[in-house]
XYZ file of N, CA and C in Angstrom:
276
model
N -15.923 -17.545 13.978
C -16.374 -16.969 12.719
C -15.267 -16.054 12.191
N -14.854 -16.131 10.915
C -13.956 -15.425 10.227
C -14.410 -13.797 10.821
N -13.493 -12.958 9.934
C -13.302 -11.748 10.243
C -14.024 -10.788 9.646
N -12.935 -10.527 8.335
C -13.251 -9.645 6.900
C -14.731 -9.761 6.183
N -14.780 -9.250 5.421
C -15.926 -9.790 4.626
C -15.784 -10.741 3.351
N -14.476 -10.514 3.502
C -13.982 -11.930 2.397
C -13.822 -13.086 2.700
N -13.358 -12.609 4.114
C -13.704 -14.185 4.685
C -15.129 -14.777 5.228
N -16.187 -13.841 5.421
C -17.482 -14.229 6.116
C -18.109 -15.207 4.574
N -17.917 -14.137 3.290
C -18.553 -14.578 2.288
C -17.958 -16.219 1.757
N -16.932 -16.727 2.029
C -15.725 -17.478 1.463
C -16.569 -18.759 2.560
N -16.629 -18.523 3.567
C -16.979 -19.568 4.452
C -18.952 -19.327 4.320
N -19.153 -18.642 3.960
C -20.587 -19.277 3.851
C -20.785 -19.478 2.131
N -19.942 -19.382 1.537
C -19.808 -20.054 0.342
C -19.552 -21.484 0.720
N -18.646 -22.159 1.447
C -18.033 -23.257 1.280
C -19.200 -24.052 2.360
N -20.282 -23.438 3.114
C -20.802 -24.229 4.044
C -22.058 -24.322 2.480
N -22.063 -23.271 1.781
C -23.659 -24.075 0.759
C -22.876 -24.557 -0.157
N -21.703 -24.679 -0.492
C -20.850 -26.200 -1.004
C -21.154 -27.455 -0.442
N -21.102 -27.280 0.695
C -21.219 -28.496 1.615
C -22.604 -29.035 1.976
N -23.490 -28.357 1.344
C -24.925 -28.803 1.228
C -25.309 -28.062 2.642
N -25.247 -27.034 3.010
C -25.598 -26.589 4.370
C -26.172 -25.122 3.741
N -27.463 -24.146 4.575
C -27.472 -22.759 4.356
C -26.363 -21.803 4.889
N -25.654 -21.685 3.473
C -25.044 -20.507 4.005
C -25.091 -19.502 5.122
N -26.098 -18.990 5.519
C -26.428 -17.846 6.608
C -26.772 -18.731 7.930
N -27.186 -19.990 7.883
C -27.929 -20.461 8.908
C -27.370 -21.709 9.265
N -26.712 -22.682 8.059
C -25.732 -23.748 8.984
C -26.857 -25.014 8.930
N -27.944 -25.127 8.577
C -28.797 -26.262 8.494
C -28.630 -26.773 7.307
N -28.792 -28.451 7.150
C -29.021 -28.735 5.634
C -30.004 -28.470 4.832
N -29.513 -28.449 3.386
C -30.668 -27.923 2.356
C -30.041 -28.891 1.231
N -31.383 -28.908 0.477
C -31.122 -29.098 -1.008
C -30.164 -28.484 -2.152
N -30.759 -27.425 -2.084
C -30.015 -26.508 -3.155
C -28.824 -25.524 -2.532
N -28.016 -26.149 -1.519
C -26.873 -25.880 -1.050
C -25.430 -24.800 -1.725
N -25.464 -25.428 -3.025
C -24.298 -25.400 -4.049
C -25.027 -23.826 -4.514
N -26.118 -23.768 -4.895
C -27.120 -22.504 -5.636
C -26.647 -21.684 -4.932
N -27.404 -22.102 -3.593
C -27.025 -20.830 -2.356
C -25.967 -20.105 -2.510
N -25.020 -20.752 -2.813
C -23.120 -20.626 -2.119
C -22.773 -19.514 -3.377
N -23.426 -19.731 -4.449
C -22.511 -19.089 -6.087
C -22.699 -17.394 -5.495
N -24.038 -16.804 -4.557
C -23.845 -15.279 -4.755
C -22.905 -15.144 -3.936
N -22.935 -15.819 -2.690
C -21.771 -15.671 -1.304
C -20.164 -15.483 -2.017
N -20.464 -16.952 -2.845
C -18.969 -16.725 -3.330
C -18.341 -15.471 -4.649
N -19.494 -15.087 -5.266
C -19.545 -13.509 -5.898
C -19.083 -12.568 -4.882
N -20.024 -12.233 -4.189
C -19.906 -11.140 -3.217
C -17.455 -11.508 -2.511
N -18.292 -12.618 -1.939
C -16.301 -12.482 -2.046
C -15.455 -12.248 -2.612
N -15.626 -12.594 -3.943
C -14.749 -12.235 -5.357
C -14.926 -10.653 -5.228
N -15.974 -9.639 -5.661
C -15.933 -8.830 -5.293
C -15.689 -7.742 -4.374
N -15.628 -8.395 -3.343
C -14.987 -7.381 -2.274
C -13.394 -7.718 -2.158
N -12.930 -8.911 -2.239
C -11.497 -9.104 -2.602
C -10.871 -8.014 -3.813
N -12.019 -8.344 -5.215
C -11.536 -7.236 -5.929
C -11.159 -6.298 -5.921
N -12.397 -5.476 -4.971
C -12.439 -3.814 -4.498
C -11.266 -3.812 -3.831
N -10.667 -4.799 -2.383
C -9.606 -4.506 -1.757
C -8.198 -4.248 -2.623
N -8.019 -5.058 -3.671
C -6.882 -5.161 -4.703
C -6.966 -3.779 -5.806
N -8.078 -3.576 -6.000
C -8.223 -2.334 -6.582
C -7.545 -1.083 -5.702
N -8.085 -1.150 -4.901
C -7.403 0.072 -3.637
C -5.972 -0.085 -3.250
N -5.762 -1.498 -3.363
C -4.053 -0.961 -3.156
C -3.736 -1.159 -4.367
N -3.539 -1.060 -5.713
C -3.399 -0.575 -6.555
C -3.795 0.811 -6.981
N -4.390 1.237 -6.751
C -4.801 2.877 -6.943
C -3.686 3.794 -6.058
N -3.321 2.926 -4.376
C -2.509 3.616 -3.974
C -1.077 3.585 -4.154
N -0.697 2.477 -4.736
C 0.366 2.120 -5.491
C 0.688 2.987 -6.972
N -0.388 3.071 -7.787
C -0.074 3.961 -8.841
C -0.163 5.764 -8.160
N -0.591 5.653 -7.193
C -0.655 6.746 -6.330
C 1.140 7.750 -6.244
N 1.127 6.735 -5.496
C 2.840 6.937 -5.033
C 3.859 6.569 -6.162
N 3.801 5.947 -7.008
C 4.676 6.068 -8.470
C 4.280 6.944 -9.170
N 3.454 7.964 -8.958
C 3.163 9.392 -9.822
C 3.864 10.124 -9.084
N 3.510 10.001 -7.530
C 4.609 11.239 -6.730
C 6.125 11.263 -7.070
N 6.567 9.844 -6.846
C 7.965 9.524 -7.241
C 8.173 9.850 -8.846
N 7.345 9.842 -9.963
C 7.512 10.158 -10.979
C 7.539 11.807 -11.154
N 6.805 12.357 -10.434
C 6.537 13.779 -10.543
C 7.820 14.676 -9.716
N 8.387 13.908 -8.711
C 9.446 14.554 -8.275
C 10.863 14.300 -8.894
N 10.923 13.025 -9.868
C 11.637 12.914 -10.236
C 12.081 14.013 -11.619
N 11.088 14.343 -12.163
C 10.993 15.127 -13.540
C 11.450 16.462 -12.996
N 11.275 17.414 -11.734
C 11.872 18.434 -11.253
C 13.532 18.366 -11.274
N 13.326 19.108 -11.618
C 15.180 19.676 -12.008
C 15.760 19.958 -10.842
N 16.614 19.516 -10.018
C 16.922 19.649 -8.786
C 18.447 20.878 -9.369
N 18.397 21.914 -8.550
C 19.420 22.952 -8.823
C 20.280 22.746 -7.674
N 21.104 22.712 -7.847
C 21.993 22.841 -6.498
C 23.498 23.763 -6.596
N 22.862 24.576 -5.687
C 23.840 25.646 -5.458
C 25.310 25.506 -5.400
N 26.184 26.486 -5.889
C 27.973 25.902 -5.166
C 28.173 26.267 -4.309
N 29.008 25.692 -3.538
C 29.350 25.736 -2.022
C 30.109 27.725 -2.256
N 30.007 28.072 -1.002
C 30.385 29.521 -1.151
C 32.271 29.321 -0.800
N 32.833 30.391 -1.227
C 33.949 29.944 -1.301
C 34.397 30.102 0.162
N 35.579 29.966 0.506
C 35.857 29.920 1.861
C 36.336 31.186 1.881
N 36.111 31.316 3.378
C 36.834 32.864 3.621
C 38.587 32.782 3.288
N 39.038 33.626 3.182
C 40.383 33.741 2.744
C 41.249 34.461 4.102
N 42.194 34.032 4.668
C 42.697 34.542 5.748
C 43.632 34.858 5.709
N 44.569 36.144 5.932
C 46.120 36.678 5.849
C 46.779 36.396 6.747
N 47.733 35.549 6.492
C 48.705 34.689 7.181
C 50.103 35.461 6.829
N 50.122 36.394 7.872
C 51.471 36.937 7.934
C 52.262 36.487 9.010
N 53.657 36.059 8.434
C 55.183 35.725 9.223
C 55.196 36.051 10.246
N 55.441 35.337 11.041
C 55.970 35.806 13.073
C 57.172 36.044 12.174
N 57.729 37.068 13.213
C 59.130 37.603 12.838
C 59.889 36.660 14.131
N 61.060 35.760 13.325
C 61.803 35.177 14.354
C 62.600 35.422 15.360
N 62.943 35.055 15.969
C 63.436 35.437 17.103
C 64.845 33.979 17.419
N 65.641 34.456 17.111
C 67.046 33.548 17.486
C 68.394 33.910 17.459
């Protein structure tokens, strides 16, 4: 048996396609009838899943948008220390 609930609904859609009860796997008449809410309910929860990673997708392109609009300042390097370099007195 499938997993998800997109897949439970998807396969007991396709068994009252197949002239079988969806929930129960025996033949029936009105097979095809059965199958149209199963296969709703799948459409819908597929939806909801695609909705959610889209929400978290526009999620994270607001962060990246919102950090991008900050003005990044960046300091200058401090100058270097300055060191007195006085002559060895030679010797020759």
């Amino acid at each position: 048996m499938p997993g998800t609930p997109t897949e439970i609904h998807v396969s007991r859609a396709e068994d009252g396609v197949n002239g079988k009860n969806p929930m129960h796997g025996f033949s029936v008449q009105d097979g095809p009838q059965r199958a149209v809410p199963h296969a709703l309910l799948a459409l819908v929860t597929e939806q909801q899943a695609t909705n959610a990673h889209l929400a978290a997708i526009a999620d994270s392109l607001d962060r990246i948008a919102t950090a991008l609009a900050k003005p990044t300042v960046v300091e200058p390097a401090p100058e270097p220390k300055r060191r007195l370099w006085l002559p060895k007195p030679r010797t020759a």
